[in-house]
mmCIF file with all atom_site columns, C-alpha atoms and ligand atoms in Angstrom:
data_model
loop_
_atom_site.group_PDB
_atom_site.id
_atom_site.type_symbol
_atom_site.label_atom_id
_atom_site.label_alt_id
_atom_site.label_comp_id
_atom_site.label_asym_id
_atom_site.label_entity_id
_atom_site.label_seq_id
_atom_site.pdbx_PDB_ins_code
_atom_site.Cartn_x
_atom_site.Cartn_y
_atom_site.Cartn_z
_atom_site.occupancy
_atom_site.B_iso_or_equiv
_atom_site.pdbx_formal_charge
_atom_site.auth_seq_id
_atom_site.auth_comp_id
_atom_site.auth_asym_id
_atom_site.auth_atom_id
_atom_site.pdbx_PDB_model_num
ATOM   1   C  CA  . UNK G 1 1   ? -11.141 13.437 1.170   1.00 0.00 ? 7   UNK G CA  1
ATOM   2   C  CA  . UNK G 1 2   ? -10.910 11.579 4.457   1.00 0.00 ? 8   UNK G CA  1
ATOM   3   C  CA  . UNK G 1 3   ? -7.701  9.651  4.909   1.00 0.00 ? 9   UNK G CA  1
ATOM   4   C  CA  . UNK G 1 4   ? -9.519  6.310  5.097   1.00 0.00 ? 10  UNK G CA  1
ATOM   5   C  CA  . UNK G 1 5   ? -10.202 6.664  1.359   1.00 0.00 ? 11  UNK G CA  1
ATOM   6   C  CA  . UNK G 1 6   ? -6.716  7.907  0.483   1.00 0.00 ? 12  UNK G CA  1
ATOM   7   C  CA  . UNK G 1 7   ? -4.592  5.525  -1.613  1.00 0.00 ? 13  UNK G CA  1
ATOM   8   C  CA  . UNK G 1 8   ? -1.302  6.845  -0.225  1.00 0.00 ? 14  UNK G CA  1
ATOM   9   C  CA  . UNK G 1 9   ? -2.547  6.436  3.360   1.00 0.00 ? 15  UNK G CA  1
ATOM   10  C  CA  . UNK G 1 10  ? -3.427  2.838  2.409   1.00 0.00 ? 16  UNK G CA  1
ATOM   11  C  CA  . UNK G 1 11  ? 0.068   2.311  0.954   1.00 0.00 ? 17  UNK G CA  1
ATOM   12  C  CA  . UNK G 1 12  ? 1.661   3.726  4.127   1.00 0.00 ? 18  UNK G CA  1
ATOM   13  C  CA  . UNK G 1 13  ? -0.496  1.376  6.258   1.00 0.00 ? 19  UNK G CA  1
ATOM   14  C  CA  . UNK G 1 14  ? 0.438   -1.575 4.035   1.00 0.00 ? 20  UNK G CA  1
ATOM   15  C  CA  . UNK G 1 15  ? -3.140  -2.070 2.838   1.00 0.00 ? 21  UNK G CA  1
ATOM   16  C  CA  . UNK G 1 16  ? -2.081  -1.527 -0.782  1.00 0.00 ? 22  UNK G CA  1
ATOM   17  C  CA  . UNK G 1 17  ? 1.180   -2.867 -2.251  1.00 0.00 ? 23  UNK G CA  1
ATOM   18  C  CA  . UNK G 1 18  ? 4.138   -0.639 -3.026  1.00 0.00 ? 24  UNK G CA  1
ATOM   19  C  CA  . UNK G 1 19  ? 7.821   -0.955 -3.857  1.00 0.00 ? 25  UNK G CA  1
ATOM   20  C  CA  . UNK G 1 20  ? 9.376   0.699  -0.806  1.00 0.00 ? 26  UNK G CA  1
ATOM   21  C  CA  . UNK G 1 21  ? 12.543  2.738  -1.222  1.00 0.00 ? 27  UNK G CA  1
ATOM   22  C  CA  . UNK G 1 22  ? 12.845  4.342  2.217   1.00 0.00 ? 28  UNK G CA  1
ATOM   23  C  CA  . UNK G 1 23  ? 10.881  4.723  5.451   1.00 0.00 ? 29  UNK G CA  1
ATOM   24  C  CA  . UNK G 1 24  ? 11.306  6.519  8.753   1.00 0.00 ? 30  UNK G CA  1
ATOM   25  C  CA  . UNK G 1 25  ? 8.992   7.917  11.434  1.00 0.00 ? 31  UNK G CA  1
ATOM   26  C  CA  . UNK G 1 26  ? 7.881   10.837 9.293   1.00 0.00 ? 32  UNK G CA  1
ATOM   27  C  CA  . UNK G 1 27  ? 7.968   9.752  5.658   1.00 0.00 ? 33  UNK G CA  1
ATOM   28  C  CA  . UNK G 1 28  ? 7.499   6.797  3.323   1.00 0.00 ? 34  UNK G CA  1
ATOM   29  C  CA  . UNK G 1 29  ? 9.030   6.615  -0.174  1.00 0.00 ? 35  UNK G CA  1
ATOM   30  C  CA  . UNK G 1 30  ? 8.174   4.196  -2.967  1.00 0.00 ? 36  UNK G CA  1
ATOM   31  C  CA  . UNK G 1 31  ? 8.510   3.747  -6.719  1.00 0.00 ? 37  UNK G CA  1
ATOM   32  C  CA  . UNK G 1 32  ? 5.827   5.446  -8.793  1.00 0.00 ? 38  UNK G CA  1
ATOM   33  C  CA  . UNK G 1 33  ? 3.520   2.865  -10.418 1.00 0.00 ? 39  UNK G CA  1
ATOM   34  C  CA  . UNK G 1 34  ? 3.650   4.764  -13.734 1.00 0.00 ? 40  UNK G CA  1
ATOM   35  C  CA  . UNK G 1 35  ? 7.242   6.051  -13.975 1.00 0.00 ? 41  UNK G CA  1
ATOM   36  C  CA  . UNK G 1 36  ? 7.959   8.924  -16.352 1.00 0.00 ? 42  UNK G CA  1
ATOM   37  C  CA  . UNK G 1 37  ? 11.738  8.388  -16.181 1.00 0.00 ? 43  UNK G CA  1
ATOM   38  C  CA  . UNK G 1 38  ? 14.160  5.572  -15.239 1.00 0.00 ? 44  UNK G CA  1
ATOM   39  C  CA  . UNK G 1 39  ? 13.992  6.818  -11.635 1.00 0.00 ? 45  UNK G CA  1
ATOM   40  C  CA  . UNK G 1 40  ? 10.604  8.009  -10.370 1.00 0.00 ? 46  UNK G CA  1
ATOM   41  C  CA  . UNK G 1 41  ? 10.107  7.868  -6.622  1.00 0.00 ? 47  UNK G CA  1
ATOM   42  C  CA  . UNK G 1 42  ? 7.370   9.463  -4.509  1.00 0.00 ? 48  UNK G CA  1
ATOM   43  C  CA  . UNK G 1 43  ? 8.280   10.789 -1.055  1.00 0.00 ? 49  UNK G CA  1
ATOM   44  C  CA  . UNK G 1 44  ? 5.157   11.127 1.093   1.00 0.00 ? 50  UNK G CA  1
ATOM   45  C  CA  . UNK G 1 45  ? 4.604   12.219 4.694   1.00 0.00 ? 51  UNK G CA  1
ATOM   46  C  CA  . UNK G 1 46  ? 2.919   9.639  6.912   1.00 0.00 ? 52  UNK G CA  1
ATOM   47  C  CA  . UNK G 1 47  ? 0.621   12.450 8.040   1.00 0.00 ? 53  UNK G CA  1
ATOM   48  C  CA  . UNK G 1 48  ? -2.290  12.952 5.652   1.00 0.00 ? 54  UNK G CA  1
ATOM   49  C  CA  . UNK G 1 49  ? -1.918  16.447 4.181   1.00 0.00 ? 55  UNK G CA  1
ATOM   50  C  CA  . UNK G 1 50  ? -3.872  16.932 0.918   1.00 0.00 ? 56  UNK G CA  1
ATOM   51  C  CA  . UNK G 1 51  ? -1.404  19.267 -0.840  1.00 0.00 ? 57  UNK G CA  1
ATOM   52  C  CA  . UNK G 1 52  ? 1.251   21.956 -0.424  1.00 0.00 ? 58  UNK G CA  1
ATOM   53  C  CA  . UNK G 1 53  ? -1.655  24.363 -0.224  1.00 0.00 ? 59  UNK G CA  1
ATOM   54  C  CA  . UNK G 1 54  ? -2.758  22.705 3.044   1.00 0.00 ? 60  UNK G CA  1
ATOM   55  C  CA  . UNK G 1 55  ? 0.600   23.054 4.809   1.00 0.00 ? 61  UNK G CA  1
ATOM   56  C  CA  . UNK G 1 56  ? 0.718   24.914 8.113   1.00 0.00 ? 62  UNK G CA  1
ATOM   57  C  CA  . UNK G 1 57  ? 3.703   26.312 10.029  1.00 0.00 ? 63  UNK G CA  1
ATOM   58  C  CA  . UNK G 1 58  ? 3.845   23.111 12.093  1.00 0.00 ? 64  UNK G CA  1
ATOM   59  C  CA  . UNK G 1 59  ? 4.716   21.206 8.885   1.00 0.00 ? 65  UNK G CA  1
ATOM   60  C  CA  . UNK G 1 60  ? 7.829   23.272 8.168   1.00 0.00 ? 66  UNK G CA  1
ATOM   61  C  CA  . UNK G 1 61  ? 10.315  20.735 9.523   1.00 0.00 ? 67  UNK G CA  1
ATOM   62  C  CA  . UNK G 1 62  ? 8.502   17.867 7.797   1.00 0.00 ? 68  UNK G CA  1
ATOM   63  C  CA  . UNK G 1 63  ? 8.774   19.477 4.358   1.00 0.00 ? 69  UNK G CA  1
ATOM   64  C  CA  . UNK G 1 64  ? 12.474  20.185 4.864   1.00 0.00 ? 70  UNK G CA  1
ATOM   65  C  CA  . UNK G 1 65  ? 12.916  16.550 5.871   1.00 0.00 ? 71  UNK G CA  1
ATOM   66  C  CA  . UNK G 1 66  ? 11.191  15.422 2.656   1.00 0.00 ? 72  UNK G CA  1
ATOM   67  C  CA  . UNK G 1 67  ? 13.817  17.294 0.606   1.00 0.00 ? 73  UNK G CA  1
ATOM   68  C  CA  . UNK G 1 68  ? 16.715  15.785 2.535   1.00 0.00 ? 74  UNK G CA  1
ATOM   69  C  CA  . UNK G 1 69  ? 15.236  12.303 2.097   1.00 0.00 ? 75  UNK G CA  1
ATOM   70  C  CA  . UNK G 1 70  ? 14.896  13.009 -1.641  1.00 0.00 ? 76  UNK G CA  1
ATOM   71  C  CA  . UNK G 1 71  ? 18.584  13.973 -1.799  1.00 0.00 ? 77  UNK G CA  1
ATOM   72  C  CA  . UNK G 1 72  ? 19.603  10.774 -0.022  1.00 0.00 ? 78  UNK G CA  1
ATOM   73  C  CA  . UNK G 1 73  ? 17.476  8.620  -2.355  1.00 0.00 ? 79  UNK G CA  1
ATOM   74  C  CA  . UNK G 1 74  ? 18.929  10.426 -5.394  1.00 0.00 ? 80  UNK G CA  1
ATOM   75  C  CA  . UNK G 1 75  ? 22.405  9.468  -4.161  1.00 0.00 ? 81  UNK G CA  1
ATOM   76  C  CA  . UNK G 1 76  ? 21.397  5.864  -3.545  1.00 0.00 ? 82  UNK G CA  1
ATOM   77  C  CA  . UNK G 1 77  ? 19.708  5.467  -6.932  1.00 0.00 ? 83  UNK G CA  1
ATOM   78  C  CA  . UNK G 1 78  ? 22.609  7.049  -8.834  1.00 0.00 ? 84  UNK G CA  1
ATOM   79  C  CA  . UNK G 1 79  ? 20.981  10.176 -10.235 1.00 0.00 ? 85  UNK G CA  1
ATOM   80  C  CA  . UNK G 1 80  ? 22.724  12.797 -8.116  1.00 0.00 ? 86  UNK G CA  1
ATOM   81  C  CA  . UNK G 1 81  ? 24.668  15.484 -9.991  1.00 0.00 ? 87  UNK G CA  1
ATOM   82  C  CA  . UNK G 1 82  ? 28.467  15.276 -10.036 1.00 0.00 ? 88  UNK G CA  1
ATOM   83  C  CA  . UNK G 1 83  ? 30.800  18.038 -8.766  1.00 0.00 ? 89  UNK G CA  1
ATOM   84  C  CA  . UNK G 1 84  ? 30.124  20.025 -11.955 1.00 0.00 ? 90  UNK G CA  1
ATOM   85  C  CA  . UNK G 1 85  ? 26.369  19.569 -11.529 1.00 0.00 ? 91  UNK G CA  1
ATOM   86  C  CA  . UNK G 1 86  ? 26.255  17.268 -14.566 1.00 0.00 ? 92  UNK G CA  1
ATOM   87  C  CA  . UNK G 1 87  ? 23.458  14.697 -14.429 1.00 0.00 ? 93  UNK G CA  1
ATOM   88  C  CA  . UNK G 1 88  ? 20.770  15.461 -11.874 1.00 0.00 ? 94  UNK G CA  1
ATOM   89  C  CA  . UNK G 1 89  ? 17.135  15.020 -11.090 1.00 0.00 ? 95  UNK G CA  1
ATOM   90  C  CA  . UNK G 1 90  ? 13.921  16.978 -10.752 1.00 0.00 ? 96  UNK G CA  1
ATOM   91  C  CA  . UNK G 1 91  ? 11.837  17.451 -7.602  1.00 0.00 ? 97  UNK G CA  1
ATOM   92  C  CA  . UNK G 1 92  ? 8.186   18.323 -8.178  1.00 0.00 ? 98  UNK G CA  1
ATOM   93  C  CA  . UNK G 1 93  ? 5.124   19.090 -6.098  1.00 0.00 ? 99  UNK G CA  1
ATOM   94  C  CA  . UNK G 1 94  ? 2.008   19.310 -8.258  1.00 0.00 ? 100 UNK G CA  1
ATOM   95  C  CA  . UNK G 1 95  ? -0.467  21.542 -6.422  1.00 0.00 ? 101 UNK G CA  1
ATOM   96  C  CA  . UNK G 1 96  ? -4.071  21.260 -7.589  1.00 0.00 ? 102 UNK G CA  1
ATOM   97  C  CA  . UNK G 1 97  ? -5.677  19.801 -10.682 1.00 0.00 ? 103 UNK G CA  1
ATOM   98  C  CA  . UNK G 1 98  ? -4.416  22.392 -13.185 1.00 0.00 ? 104 UNK G CA  1
ATOM   99  C  CA  . UNK G 1 99  ? -0.870  21.571 -12.067 1.00 0.00 ? 105 UNK G CA  1
ATOM   100 C  CA  . UNK G 1 100 ? -1.472  17.864 -12.624 1.00 0.00 ? 106 UNK G CA  1
ATOM   101 C  CA  . UNK G 1 101 ? -2.175  16.725 -9.068  1.00 0.00 ? 107 UNK G CA  1
ATOM   102 C  CA  . UNK G 1 102 ? -4.239  13.526 -9.129  1.00 0.00 ? 108 UNK G CA  1
ATOM   103 C  CA  . UNK G 1 103 ? -3.603  12.106 -5.639  1.00 0.00 ? 109 UNK G CA  1
ATOM   104 C  CA  . UNK G 1 104 ? -4.579  14.437 -2.828  1.00 0.00 ? 110 UNK G CA  1
ATOM   105 C  CA  . UNK G 1 105 ? -2.022  13.281 -0.293  1.00 0.00 ? 111 UNK G CA  1
ATOM   106 C  CA  . UNK G 1 106 ? 1.141   15.409 -0.332  1.00 0.00 ? 112 UNK G CA  1
ATOM   107 C  CA  . UNK G 1 107 ? 3.956   13.820 -2.357  1.00 0.00 ? 113 UNK G CA  1
ATOM   108 C  CA  . UNK G 1 108 ? 7.302   14.959 -3.679  1.00 0.00 ? 114 UNK G CA  1
ATOM   109 C  CA  . UNK G 1 109 ? 8.202   13.466 -7.069  1.00 0.00 ? 115 UNK G CA  1
ATOM   110 C  CA  . UNK G 1 110 ? 11.881  12.538 -7.486  1.00 0.00 ? 116 UNK G CA  1
ATOM   111 C  CA  . UNK G 1 111 ? 12.423  12.079 -11.217 1.00 0.00 ? 117 UNK G CA  1
ATOM   112 C  CA  . UNK G 1 112 ? 15.768  11.311 -12.827 1.00 0.00 ? 118 UNK G CA  1
ATOM   113 C  CA  . UNK G 1 113 ? 17.889  9.129  -15.042 1.00 0.00 ? 119 UNK G CA  1
ATOM   114 C  CA  . UNK G 1 114 ? 17.309  11.039 -18.259 1.00 0.00 ? 120 UNK G CA  1
ATOM   115 C  CA  . UNK G 1 115 ? 17.638  14.565 -19.601 1.00 0.00 ? 121 UNK G CA  1
ATOM   116 C  CA  . UNK G 1 116 ? 14.520  16.650 -19.038 1.00 0.00 ? 122 UNK G CA  1
ATOM   117 C  CA  . UNK G 1 117 ? 13.111  19.635 -20.865 1.00 0.00 ? 123 UNK G CA  1
ATOM   118 C  CA  . UNK G 1 118 ? 11.908  22.961 -19.544 1.00 0.00 ? 124 UNK G CA  1
ATOM   119 C  CA  . UNK G 1 119 ? 9.273   24.385 -19.395 1.00 0.00 ? 125 UNK G CA  1
ATOM   120 C  CA  . UNK G 1 120 ? 7.143   21.441 -18.255 1.00 0.00 ? 126 UNK G CA  1
ATOM   121 C  CA  . UNK G 1 121 ? 4.012   20.683 -20.246 1.00 0.00 ? 127 UNK G CA  1
HETATM 122 P  P1  . AMP E 2 .   ? 0.296   13.634 -9.018  1.00 0.00 ? 24  AMP E P1  1
HETATM 123 O  O1  . AMP E 2 .   ? -0.246  13.540 -10.425 1.00 0.00 ? 24  AMP E O1  1
HETATM 124 O  O2  . AMP E 2 .   ? 1.334   14.690 -8.817  1.00 0.00 ? 24  AMP E O2  1
HETATM 125 O  O3  . AMP E 2 .   ? -0.829  13.702 -8.001  1.00 0.00 ? 24  AMP E O3  1
HETATM 126 O  O4  . AMP E 2 .   ? 1.097   12.263 -8.784  1.00 0.00 ? 24  AMP E O4  1
HETATM 127 C  C1  . AMP E 2 .   ? 0.472   11.096 -8.379  1.00 0.00 ? 24  AMP E C1  1
HETATM 128 C  C2  . AMP E 2 .   ? 1.398   9.991  -8.756  1.00 0.00 ? 24  AMP E C2  1
HETATM 129 O  O5  . AMP E 2 .   ? 1.020   8.808  -8.043  1.00 0.00 ? 24  AMP E O5  1
HETATM 130 C  C3  . AMP E 2 .   ? 1.379   9.603  -10.255 1.00 0.00 ? 24  AMP E C3  1
HETATM 131 O  O6  . AMP E 2 .   ? 2.684   9.751  -10.791 1.00 0.00 ? 24  AMP E O6  1
HETATM 132 C  C4  . AMP E 2 .   ? 0.907   8.152  -10.246 1.00 0.00 ? 24  AMP E C4  1
HETATM 133 O  O7  . AMP E 2 .   ? 1.527   7.367  -11.247 1.00 0.00 ? 24  AMP E O7  1
HETATM 134 C  C5  . AMP E 2 .   ? 1.268   7.697  -8.842  1.00 0.00 ? 24  AMP E C5  1
HETATM 135 N  N1  . AMP E 2 .   ? 0.471   6.612  -8.308  1.00 0.00 ? 24  AMP E N1  1
HETATM 136 C  C6  . AMP E 2 .   ? -0.875  6.515  -8.290  1.00 0.00 ? 24  AMP E C6  1
HETATM 137 N  N2  . AMP E 2 .   ? -1.250  5.380  -7.679  1.00 0.00 ? 24  AMP E N2  1
HETATM 138 C  C7  . AMP E 2 .   ? -0.111  4.751  -7.295  1.00 0.00 ? 24  AMP E C7  1
HETATM 139 C  C8  . AMP E 2 .   ? 0.169   3.527  -6.616  1.00 0.00 ? 24  AMP E C8  1
HETATM 140 N  N3  . AMP E 2 .   ? -0.808  2.713  -6.198  1.00 0.00 ? 24  AMP E N3  1
HETATM 141 N  N4  . AMP E 2 .   ? 1.454   3.204  -6.403  1.00 0.00 ? 24  AMP E N4  1
HETATM 142 C  C9  . AMP E 2 .   ? 2.456   4.014  -6.817  1.00 0.00 ? 24  AMP E C9  1
HETATM 143 N  N5  . AMP E 2 .   ? 2.259   5.180  -7.448  1.00 0.00 ? 24  AMP E N5  1
HETATM 144 C  C10 . AMP E 2 .   ? 0.995   5.533  -7.685  1.00 0.00 ? 24  AMP E C10 1
HETATM 145 ZN ZN1 . ZN  E 3 .   ? -3.548  10.218 2.742   1.00 0.00 ? 25  ZN  E ZN1 1
#
């Protein structure tokens, strides 16, 4: 898919509405439109990358940055684990259709605010 048709590229450009949580030069984060938990935020790179499977070595720093942004948002939204690692949140990249990926612009799900089960469905 070309990025002109990508809904997350449109959100980043402000052509589609979103509830922004965080933004910097490299990433944009916003509340998921269909939250699966009390906290459900998507952290997306401003660069259009279709999935984890399309990452190249030049994206290494960007992906690390996405995790650090997720940690900061988890703190701000009150889902970070305490010193005993009670509470907490889940970080998910769905990669491909069998894994549940529906939007083919890289995004890290930050999901928290409730107890979660394992394994995922
Ligand atoms: P995935 O299934 O991993 O590709 O995740 C895509 C996520 O994007 C889903 O959780 C959707 O609810 C979410 N989503 C789709 N469209 C929008 C939108 N316009 N604004 C916010 N979240 C969206
Ligand atoms: Zn895109």
